[in-house]
Amino acid sequence: MTHQNFTRILPGLLTAVVALAFAFAIHSAVPALPAMTLAVVLGLLAANIPGTAVWTAGRARPGLDFAGKHLMRGGIVLLGLKVSLSDVLGLGWLALLLITAVVVASFAGTYGISRLFRLPADTALLIATGFSICGASAIGAMAAVRRISHRDTVLPVALVTLCGTLAIGVLPLLVHPLQLGTEAFGAWTGASVHDVGQVVATAQTAGPAALALAVVVKLTRVILLAPMVAMAGAEQRIRHRREAGGRAGSPAAGTPPLVPLFVVGFIVMVALRSSGWLSAGWLEAAAGLQDVLLGAALFGLGSAVRIRTLLHTGARAVLAALAAWLLIAVLGLAAALLMVQ
């Protein structure tokens, strides 16, 4: 990166860092509010308050876009250090099959619902990926491998944040009406809530046992990010070659990679975590760095959302997201009840 480019993105990066510090401060005061969700909300506020909207749309925009794209990828790589294969396999084969089925059914169902509400195919794909796997991180990964514009990730990220935040408030209220035990609630949370931070905020209301199971179930969904993105990358590569084959020039020019480098990094980090070589101190430091990278990225994405535009163009998307959220909640509950019976 040249000095000129660095100078260009610096104001936006510094803005994201300051906003992230506020997000962490609020999270420390109110632990039930996930820092990553707060980062998106602060981005939304910055983009829509007259005094800050000019700054985020102007001089800070290059740096905020850089954060939303490149820092997101770094955060996805480090997300792999949260996943231990021994913990995942400890759930048992029935649970693994059920979780995989929930992810596949959630993805297909959410994509179908989005298309039913006449959302563009790329938007439907991103919403389905984020809702079924791991929220904004999955959206960023899928957008990268399918070469979807950074701007087109803004609406899906806003929707996954909205519905994940809704889950934090709604799911704990349903424990008694549904007569759920601690393990069932933990499994349900892990199987149906979108973002890791939102899972933690929801499951901790039922105690440490529910939280522990919820996190393992959630991270099992996270590990499915790699094969899903790899399949999407393979399909994109085949399509690109077909299109290039019909044009003059080299058909291989500009062919997207089969598996993006940051997805390879994610897989390597999963293997490294599973090896047991890293001490608790290193894992804690990596988790802190991941929060910084993802938090800055989510602030950058949130700062690109204009509420007026969202209300004007996103009404159908909001309805589609709420319908998908309900579908995934039902699928996750069914799987959770089967897991703990």
PDB file of N, CA and C in Angstrom, residues 49-135:
ATOM      1  N   ILE A  49     -27.088  10.594  11.376  1.00  0.00           N
ATOM      2  CA  ILE A  49     -27.129  11.831  12.157  1.00  0.00           C
ATOM      3  C   ILE A  49     -26.486  12.934  11.317  1.00  0.00           C
ATOM      4  N   PRO A  50     -27.182  14.047  11.116  1.00  0.00           N
ATOM      5  CA  PRO A  50     -26.676  15.077  10.191  1.00  0.00           C
ATOM      6  C   PRO A  50     -25.222  15.471  10.428  1.00  0.00           C
ATOM      7  N   GLY A  51     -24.814  15.609  11.681  1.00  0.00           N
ATOM      8  CA  GLY A  51     -23.465  16.064  11.952  1.00  0.00           C
ATOM      9  C   GLY A  51     -22.386  15.098  11.526  1.00  0.00           C
ATOM     10  N   THR A  52     -22.663  13.795  11.603  1.00  0.00           N
ATOM     11  CA  THR A  52     -21.651  12.793  11.262  1.00  0.00           C
ATOM     12  C   THR A  52     -21.858  12.178   9.883  1.00  0.00           C
ATOM     13  N   ALA A  53     -23.067  12.324   9.328  1.00  0.00           N
ATOM     14  CA  ALA A  53     -23.358  11.699   8.036  1.00  0.00           C
ATOM     15  C   ALA A  53     -22.447  12.235   6.930  1.00  0.00           C
ATOM     16  N   VAL A  54     -22.168  13.527   6.968  1.00  0.00           N
ATOM     17  CA  VAL A  54     -21.296  14.128   5.948  1.00  0.00           C
ATOM     18  C   VAL A  54     -19.897  13.543   6.038  1.00  0.00           C
ATOM     19  N   TRP A  55     -19.418  13.341   7.256  1.00  0.00           N
ATOM     20  CA  TRP A  55     -18.074  12.793   7.457  1.00  0.00           C
ATOM     21  C   TRP A  55     -17.983  11.346   6.960  1.00  0.00           C
ATOM     22  N   THR A  56     -18.965  10.491   7.353  1.00  0.00           N
ATOM     23  CA  THR A  56     -18.895   9.081   6.966  1.00  0.00           C
ATOM     24  C   THR A  56     -19.111   8.882   5.475  1.00  0.00           C
ATOM     25  N   ALA A  57     -19.863   9.797   4.847  1.00  0.00           N
ATOM     26  CA  ALA A  57     -20.084   9.681   3.406  1.00  0.00           C
ATOM     27  C   ALA A  57     -18.978  10.352   2.598  1.00  0.00           C
ATOM     28  N   GLY A  58     -18.171  11.171   3.263  1.00  0.00           N
ATOM     29  CA  GLY A  58     -17.148  11.924   2.557  1.00  0.00           C
ATOM     30  C   GLY A  58     -15.745  11.450   2.836  1.00  0.00           C
ATOM     31  N   ARG A  59     -15.020  12.215   3.639  1.00  0.00           N
ATOM     32  CA  ARG A  59     -13.602  11.939   3.820  1.00  0.00           C
ATOM     33  C   ARG A  59     -13.324  10.582   4.465  1.00  0.00           C
ATOM     34  N   ALA A  60     -14.219  10.129   5.334  1.00  0.00           N
ATOM     35  CA  ALA A  60     -13.991   8.856   6.017  1.00  0.00           C
ATOM     36  C   ALA A  60     -14.394   7.645   5.174  1.00  0.00           C
ATOM     37  N   ARG A  61     -15.111   7.844   4.076  1.00  0.00           N
ATOM     38  CA  ARG A  61     -15.673   6.721   3.324  1.00  0.00           C
ATOM     39  C   ARG A  61     -14.633   5.727   2.811  1.00  0.00           C
ATOM     40  N   PRO A  62     -13.515   6.175   2.218  1.00  0.00           N
ATOM     41  CA  PRO A  62     -12.541   5.186   1.724  1.00  0.00           C
ATOM     42  C   PRO A  62     -12.041   4.246   2.825  1.00  0.00           C
ATOM     43  N   GLY A  63     -11.728   4.799   3.998  1.00  0.00           N
ATOM     44  CA  GLY A  63     -11.251   3.965   5.090  1.00  0.00           C
ATOM     45  C   GLY A  63     -12.325   3.046   5.641  1.00  0.00           C
ATOM     46  N   LEU A  64     -13.556   3.521   5.693  1.00  0.00           N
ATOM     47  CA  LEU A  64     -14.654   2.696   6.181  1.00  0.00           C
ATOM     48  C   LEU A  64     -14.950   1.561   5.205  1.00  0.00           C
ATOM     49  N   ASP A  65     -14.859   1.837   3.907  1.00  0.00           N
ATOM     50  CA  ASP A  65     -15.030   0.777   2.920  1.00  0.00           C
ATOM     51  C   ASP A  65     -13.893  -0.243   3.006  1.00  0.00           C
ATOM     52  N   PHE A  66     -12.679   0.238   3.245  1.00  0.00           N
ATOM     53  CA  PHE A  66     -11.530  -0.655   3.417  1.00  0.00           C
ATOM     54  C   PHE A  66     -11.758  -1.577   4.607  1.00  0.00           C
ATOM     55  N   ALA A  67     -12.263  -1.009   5.702  1.00  0.00           N
ATOM     56  CA  ALA A  67     -12.530  -1.820   6.890  1.00  0.00           C
ATOM     57  C   ALA A  67     -13.602  -2.857   6.602  1.00  0.00           C
ATOM     58  N   GLY A  68     -14.687  -2.436   5.950  1.00  0.00           N
ATOM     59  CA  GLY A  68     -15.786  -3.346   5.671  1.00  0.00           C
ATOM     60  C   GLY A  68     -15.383  -4.509   4.791  1.00  0.00           C
ATOM     61  N   LYS A  69     -14.388  -4.326   3.946  1.00  0.00           N
ATOM     62  CA  LYS A  69     -13.969  -5.387   3.035  1.00  0.00           C
ATOM     63  C   LYS A  69     -12.767  -6.166   3.559  1.00  0.00           C
ATOM     64  N   HIS A  70     -11.664  -5.483   3.805  1.00  0.00           N
ATOM     65  CA  HIS A  70     -10.407  -6.171   4.105  1.00  0.00           C
ATOM     66  C   HIS A  70     -10.287  -6.588   5.571  1.00  0.00           C
ATOM     67  N   LEU A  71     -10.705  -5.734   6.496  1.00  0.00           N
ATOM     68  CA  LEU A  71     -10.638  -6.133   7.906  1.00  0.00           C
ATOM     69  C   LEU A  71     -11.632  -7.254   8.197  1.00  0.00           C
ATOM     70  N   MET A  72     -12.739  -7.274   7.470  1.00  0.00           N
ATOM     71  CA  MET A  72     -13.698  -8.371   7.605  1.00  0.00           C
ATOM     72  C   MET A  72     -13.027  -9.704   7.285  1.00  0.00           C
ATOM     73  N   ARG A  73     -12.235  -9.752   6.229  1.00  0.00           N
ATOM     74  CA  ARG A  73     -11.574 -10.997   5.844  1.00  0.00           C
ATOM     75  C   ARG A  73     -10.576 -11.441   6.904  1.00  0.00           C
ATOM     76  N   GLY A  74      -9.844 -10.481   7.471  1.00  0.00           N
ATOM     77  CA  GLY A  74      -8.925 -10.830   8.553  1.00  0.00           C
ATOM     78  C   GLY A  74      -9.663 -11.392   9.754  1.00  0.00           C
ATOM     79  N   GLY A  75     -10.810 -10.807  10.076  1.00  0.00           N
ATOM     80  CA  GLY A  75     -11.607 -11.308  11.187  1.00  0.00           C
ATOM     81  C   GLY A  75     -12.133 -12.713  10.931  1.00  0.00           C
ATOM     82  N   ILE A  76     -12.495 -13.013   9.668  1.00  0.00           N
ATOM     83  CA  ILE A  76     -12.979 -14.352   9.323  1.00  0.00           C
ATOM     84  C   ILE A  76     -11.867 -15.377   9.517  1.00  0.00           C
ATOM     85  N   VAL A  77     -10.655 -15.040   9.123  1.00  0.00           N
ATOM     86  CA  VAL A  77      -9.526 -15.952   9.329  1.00  0.00           C
ATOM     87  C   VAL A  77      -9.376 -16.284  10.813  1.00  0.00           C
ATOM     88  N   LEU A  78      -9.368 -15.269  11.663  1.00  0.00           N
ATOM     89  CA  LEU A  78      -9.175 -15.485  13.099  1.00  0.00           C
ATOM     90  C   LEU A  78     -10.373 -16.167  13.746  1.00  0.00           C
ATOM     91  N   LEU A  79     -11.538 -16.086  13.105  1.00  0.00           N
ATOM     92  CA  LEU A  79     -12.713 -16.787  13.620  1.00  0.00           C
ATOM     93  C   LEU A  79     -12.461 -18.287  13.711  1.00  0.00           C
ATOM     94  N   GLY A  80     -11.597 -18.791  12.829  1.00  0.00           N
ATOM     95  CA  GLY A  80     -11.268 -20.214  12.866  1.00  0.00           C
ATOM     96  C   GLY A  80     -10.634 -20.664  14.169  1.00  0.00           C
ATOM     97  N   LEU A  81      -9.984 -19.756  14.876  1.00  0.00           N
ATOM     98  CA  LEU A  81      -9.349 -20.115  16.143  1.00  0.00           C
ATOM     99  C   LEU A  81     -10.355 -20.347  17.268  1.00  0.00           C
ATOM    100  N   LYS A  82     -11.610 -20.048  17.027  1.00  0.00           N
ATOM    101  CA  LYS A  82     -12.640 -20.331  18.016  1.00  0.00           C
ATOM    102  C   LYS A  82     -13.177 -21.759  17.900  1.00  0.00           C
ATOM    103  N   VAL A  83     -12.869 -22.418  16.774  1.00  0.00           N
ATOM    104  CA  VAL A  83     -13.475 -23.718  16.476  1.00  0.00           C
ATOM    105  C   VAL A  83     -12.492 -24.845  16.781  1.00  0.00           C
ATOM    106  N   SER A  84     -12.845 -25.715  17.706  1.00  0.00           N
ATOM    107  CA  SER A  84     -12.059 -26.903  18.011  1.00  0.00           C
ATOM    108  C   SER A  84     -12.807 -28.129  17.517  1.00  0.00           C
ATOM    109  N   LEU A  85     -12.161 -28.919  16.667  1.00  0.00           N
ATOM    110  CA  LEU A  85     -12.825 -30.100  16.112  1.00  0.00           C
ATOM    111  C   LEU A  85     -13.194 -31.107  17.200  1.00  0.00           C
ATOM    112  N   SER A  86     -12.410 -31.166  18.262  1.00  0.00           N
ATOM    113  CA  SER A  86     -12.722 -32.106  19.342  1.00  0.00           C
ATOM    114  C   SER A  86     -14.035 -31.720  20.032  1.00  0.00           C
ATOM    115  N   ASP A  87     -14.262 -30.414  20.211  1.00  0.00           N
ATOM    116  CA  ASP A  87     -15.530 -29.963  20.807  1.00  0.00           C
ATOM    117  C   ASP A  87     -16.705 -30.270  19.884  1.00  0.00           C
ATOM    118  N   VAL A  88     -16.485 -30.048  18.593  1.00  0.00           N
ATOM    119  CA  VAL A  88     -17.545 -30.294  17.619  1.00  0.00           C
ATOM    120  C   VAL A  88     -17.892 -31.775  17.570  1.00  0.00           C
ATOM    121  N   LEU A  89     -16.869 -32.634  17.475  1.00  0.00           N
ATOM    122  CA  LEU A  89     -17.117 -34.072  17.408  1.00  0.00           C
ATOM    123  C   LEU A  89     -17.698 -34.601  18.713  1.00  0.00           C
ATOM    124  N   GLY A  90     -17.432 -33.882  19.815  1.00  0.00           N
ATOM    125  CA  GLY A  90     -17.973 -34.298  21.105  1.00  0.00           C
ATOM    126  C   GLY A  90     -19.486 -34.213  21.186  1.00  0.00           C
ATOM    127  N   LEU A  91     -20.106 -33.515  20.248  1.00  0.00           N
ATOM    128  CA  LEU A  91     -21.562 -33.438  20.231  1.00  0.00           C
ATOM    129  C   LEU A  91     -22.205 -34.763  19.839  1.00  0.00           C
ATOM    130  N   GLY A  92     -21.466 -35.592  19.100  1.00  0.00           N
ATOM    131  CA  GLY A  92     -22.027 -36.849  18.616  1.00  0.00           C
ATOM    132  C   GLY A  92     -22.544 -36.722  17.192  1.00  0.00           C
ATOM    133  N   TRP A  93     -22.615 -37.870  16.507  1.00  0.00           N
ATOM    134  CA  TRP A  93     -22.968 -37.842  15.092  1.00  0.00           C
ATOM    135  C   TRP A  93     -24.390 -37.395  14.849  1.00  0.00           C
ATOM    136  N   LEU A  94     -25.322 -37.775  15.734  1.00  0.00           N
ATOM    137  CA  LEU A  94     -26.711 -37.351  15.542  1.00  0.00           C
ATOM    138  C   LEU A  94     -26.822 -35.834  15.579  1.00  0.00           C
ATOM    139  N   ALA A  95     -26.178 -35.224  16.564  1.00  0.00           N
ATOM    140  CA  ALA A  95     -26.220 -33.765  16.671  1.00  0.00           C
ATOM    141  C   ALA A  95     -25.576 -33.104  15.457  1.00  0.00           C
ATOM    142  N   LEU A  96     -24.458 -33.659  14.988  1.00  0.00           N
ATOM    143  CA  LEU A  96     -23.789 -33.083  13.817  1.00  0.00           C
ATOM    144  C   LEU A  96     -24.674 -33.162  12.580  1.00  0.00           C
ATOM    145  N   LEU A  97     -25.347 -34.282  12.409  1.00  0.00           N
ATOM    146  CA  LEU A  97     -26.254 -34.426  11.266  1.00  0.00           C
ATOM    147  C   LEU A  97     -27.426 -33.451  11.371  1.00  0.00           C
ATOM    148  N   LEU A  98     -27.961 -33.299  12.585  1.00  0.00           N
ATOM    149  CA  LEU A  98     -29.084 -32.384  12.780  1.00  0.00           C
ATOM    150  C   LEU A  98     -28.672 -30.937  12.510  1.00  0.00           C
ATOM    151  N   ILE A  99     -27.498 -30.542  13.005  1.00  0.00           N
ATOM    152  CA  ILE A  99     -27.023 -29.173  12.794  1.00  0.00           C
ATOM    153  C   ILE A  99     -26.784 -28.908  11.312  1.00  0.00           C
ATOM    154  N   THR A 100     -26.175 -29.886  10.632  1.00  0.00           N
ATOM    155  CA  THR A 100     -25.951 -29.739   9.189  1.00  0.00           C
ATOM    156  C   THR A 100     -27.274 -29.622   8.443  1.00  0.00           C
ATOM    157  N   ALA A 101     -28.243 -30.436   8.847  1.00  0.00           N
ATOM    158  CA  ALA A 101     -29.567 -30.370   8.209  1.00  0.00           C
ATOM    159  C   ALA A 101     -30.225 -29.012   8.428  1.00  0.00           C
ATOM    160  N   VAL A 102     -30.077 -28.458   9.637  1.00  0.00           N
ATOM    161  CA  VAL A 102     -30.641 -27.142   9.925  1.00  0.00           C
ATOM    162  C   VAL A 102     -29.998 -26.082   9.043  1.00  0.00           C
ATOM    163  N   VAL A 103     -28.673 -26.145   8.892  1.00  0.00           N
ATOM    164  CA  VAL A 103     -27.972 -25.156   8.063  1.00  0.00           C
ATOM    165  C   VAL A 103     -28.430 -25.251   6.612  1.00  0.00           C
ATOM    166  N   VAL A 104     -28.484 -26.463   6.092  1.00  0.00           N
ATOM    167  CA  VAL A 104     -28.884 -26.648   4.688  1.00  0.00           C
ATOM    168  C   VAL A 104     -30.338 -26.205   4.474  1.00  0.00           C
ATOM    169  N   ALA A 105     -31.226 -26.636   5.366  1.00  0.00           N
ATOM    170  CA  ALA A 105     -32.641 -26.261   5.232  1.00  0.00           C
ATOM    171  C   ALA A 105     -32.833 -24.763   5.431  1.00  0.00           C
ATOM    172  N   SER A 106     -32.085 -24.171   6.370  1.00  0.00           N
ATOM    173  CA  SER A 106     -32.176 -22.729   6.609  1.00  0.00           C
ATOM    174  C   SER A 106     -31.704 -21.946   5.389  1.00  0.00           C
ATOM    175  N   PHE A 107     -30.605 -22.404   4.808  1.00  0.00           N
ATOM    176  CA  PHE A 107     -30.068 -21.729   3.626  1.00  0.00           C
ATOM    177  C   PHE A 107     -31.068 -21.798   2.475  1.00  0.00           C
ATOM    178  N   ALA A 108     -31.553 -23.005   2.191  1.00  0.00           N
ATOM    179  CA  ALA A 108     -32.485 -23.173   1.073  1.00  0.00           C
ATOM    180  C   ALA A 108     -33.792 -22.415   1.337  1.00  0.00           C
ATOM    181  N   GLY A 109     -34.299 -22.532   2.566  1.00  0.00           N
ATOM    182  CA  GLY A 109     -35.554 -21.864   2.896  1.00  0.00           C
ATOM    183  C   GLY A 109     -35.448 -20.355   2.849  1.00  0.00           C
ATOM    184  N   THR A 110     -34.356 -19.813   3.400  1.00  0.00           N
ATOM    185  CA  THR A 110     -34.173 -18.361   3.403  1.00  0.00           C
ATOM    186  C   THR A 110     -33.977 -17.828   1.991  1.00  0.00           C
ATOM    187  N   TYR A 111     -33.220 -18.553   1.177  1.00  0.00           N
ATOM    188  CA  TYR A 111     -33.043 -18.133  -0.218  1.00  0.00           C
ATOM    189  C   TYR A 111     -34.390 -18.137  -0.944  1.00  0.00           C
ATOM    190  N   GLY A 112     -35.167 -19.202  -0.721  1.00  0.00           N
ATOM    191  CA  GLY A 112     -36.476 -19.291  -1.366  1.00  0.00           C
ATOM    192  C   GLY A 112     -37.417 -18.185  -0.925  1.00  0.00           C
ATOM    193  N   ILE A 113     -37.427 -17.896   0.376  1.00  0.00           N
ATOM    194  CA  ILE A 113     -38.279 -16.818   0.893  1.00  0.00           C
ATOM    195  C   ILE A 113     -37.855 -15.468   0.301  1.00  0.00           C
ATOM    196  N   SER A 114     -36.552 -15.242   0.235  1.00  0.00           N
ATOM    197  CA  SER A 114     -36.051 -13.976  -0.301  1.00  0.00           C
ATOM    198  C   SER A 114     -36.441 -13.793  -1.758  1.00  0.00           C
ATOM    199  N   ARG A 115     -36.358 -14.855  -2.522  1.00  0.00           N
ATOM    200  CA  ARG A 115     -36.745 -14.764  -3.927  1.00  0.00           C
ATOM    201  C   ARG A 115     -38.259 -14.618  -4.072  1.00  0.00           C
ATOM    202  N   LEU A 116     -38.998 -15.249  -3.147  1.00  0.00           N
ATOM    203  CA  LEU A 116     -40.451 -15.112  -3.156  1.00  0.00           C
ATOM    204  C   LEU A 116     -40.858 -13.658  -2.944  1.00  0.00           C
ATOM    205  N   PHE A 117     -40.060 -12.936  -2.147  1.00  0.00           N
ATOM    206  CA  PHE A 117     -40.308 -11.509  -1.916  1.00  0.00           C
ATOM    207  C   PHE A 117     -39.630 -10.638  -2.981  1.00  0.00           C
ATOM    208  N   ARG A 118     -39.200 -11.281  -4.061  1.00  0.00           N
ATOM    209  CA  ARG A 118     -38.645 -10.601  -5.240  1.00  0.00           C
ATOM    210  C   ARG A 118     -37.367  -9.817  -4.936  1.00  0.00           C
ATOM    211  N   LEU A 119     -36.555 -10.351  -4.056  1.00  0.00           N
ATOM    212  CA  LEU A 119     -35.244  -9.748  -3.823  1.00  0.00           C
ATOM    213  C   LEU A 119     -34.271 -10.238  -4.893  1.00  0.00           C
ATOM    214  N   PRO A 120     -33.281  -9.417  -5.264  1.00  0.00           N
ATOM    215  CA  PRO A 120     -32.295  -9.855  -6.267  1.00  0.00           C
ATOM    216  C   PRO A 120     -31.577 -11.123  -5.823  1.00  0.00           C
ATOM    217  N   ALA A 121     -31.107 -11.902  -6.788  1.00  0.00           N
ATOM    218  CA  ALA A 121     -30.482 -13.192  -6.483  1.00  0.00           C
ATOM    219  C   ALA A 121     -29.271 -13.030  -5.574  1.00  0.00           C
ATOM    220  N   ASP A 122     -28.425 -12.030  -5.830  1.00  0.00           N
ATOM    221  CA  ASP A 122     -27.236 -11.836  -4.991  1.00  0.00           C
ATOM    222  C   ASP A 122     -27.621 -11.475  -3.564  1.00  0.00           C
ATOM    223  N   THR A 123     -28.620 -10.612  -3.407  1.00  0.00           N
ATOM    224  CA  THR A 123     -29.082 -10.242  -2.063  1.00  0.00           C
ATOM    225  C   THR A 123     -29.653 -11.452  -1.343  1.00  0.00           C
ATOM    226  N   ALA A 124     -30.445 -12.247  -2.054  1.00  0.00           N
ATOM    227  CA  ALA A 124     -31.012 -13.458  -1.461  1.00  0.00           C
ATOM    228  C   ALA A 124     -29.919 -14.421  -1.026  1.00  0.00           C
ATOM    229  N   LEU A 125     -28.876 -14.559  -1.848  1.00  0.00           N
ATOM    230  CA  LEU A 125     -27.766 -15.450  -1.517  1.00  0.00           C
ATOM    231  C   LEU A 125     -27.052 -14.992  -0.247  1.00  0.00           C
ATOM    232  N   LEU A 126     -26.803 -13.692  -0.136  1.00  0.00           N
ATOM    233  CA  LEU A 126     -26.103 -13.174   1.039  1.00  0.00           C
ATOM    234  C   LEU A 126     -26.953 -13.302   2.295  1.00  0.00           C
ATOM    235  N   ILE A 127     -28.242 -13.013   2.201  1.00  0.00           N
ATOM    236  CA  ILE A 127     -29.130 -13.143   3.354  1.00  0.00           C
ATOM    237  C   ILE A 127     -29.183 -14.600   3.804  1.00  0.00           C
ATOM    238  N   ALA A 128     -29.320 -15.520   2.858  1.00  0.00           N
ATOM    239  CA  ALA A 128     -29.373 -16.943   3.195  1.00  0.00           C
ATOM    240  C   ALA A 128     -28.094 -17.402   3.870  1.00  0.00           C
ATOM    241  N   THR A 129     -26.954 -16.930   3.386  1.00  0.00           N
ATOM    242  CA  THR A 129     -25.675 -17.322   3.965  1.00  0.00           C
ATOM    243  C   THR A 129     -25.531 -16.782   5.381  1.00  0.00           C
ATOM    244  N   GLY A 130     -25.844 -15.509   5.564  1.00  0.00           N
ATOM    245  CA  GLY A 130     -25.702 -14.903   6.883  1.00  0.00           C
ATOM    246  C   GLY A 130     -26.641 -15.496   7.903  1.00  0.00           C
ATOM    247  N   PHE A 131     -27.882 -15.728   7.512  1.00  0.00           N
ATOM    248  CA  PHE A 131     -28.869 -16.258   8.446  1.00  0.00           C
ATOM    249  C   PHE A 131     -28.573 -17.711   8.817  1.00  0.00           C
ATOM    250  N   SER A 132     -28.086 -18.500   7.877  1.00  0.00           N
ATOM    251  CA  SER A 132     -27.932 -19.930   8.130  1.00  0.00           C
ATOM    252  C   SER A 132     -26.615 -20.295   8.794  1.00  0.00           C
ATOM    253  N   ILE A 133     -25.573 -19.439   8.664  1.00  0.00           N
ATOM    254  CA  ILE A 133     -24.258 -19.838   9.191  1.00  0.00           C
ATOM    255  C   ILE A 133     -23.797 -18.946  10.333  1.00  0.00           C
ATOM    256  N   CYS A 134     -23.253 -17.783  10.034  1.00  0.00           N
ATOM    257  CA  CYS A 134     -22.686 -16.997  11.139  1.00  0.00           C
ATOM    258  C   CYS A 134     -22.753 -15.500  10.883  1.00  0.00           C
ATOM    259  N   GLY A 135     -23.902 -15.024  10.443  1.00  0.00           N
ATOM    260  CA  GLY A 135     -24.133 -13.596  10.378  1.00  0.00           C
ATOM    261  C   GLY A 135     -23.251 -12.854   9.393  1.00  0.00           C
TER     262      GLY A 135
END
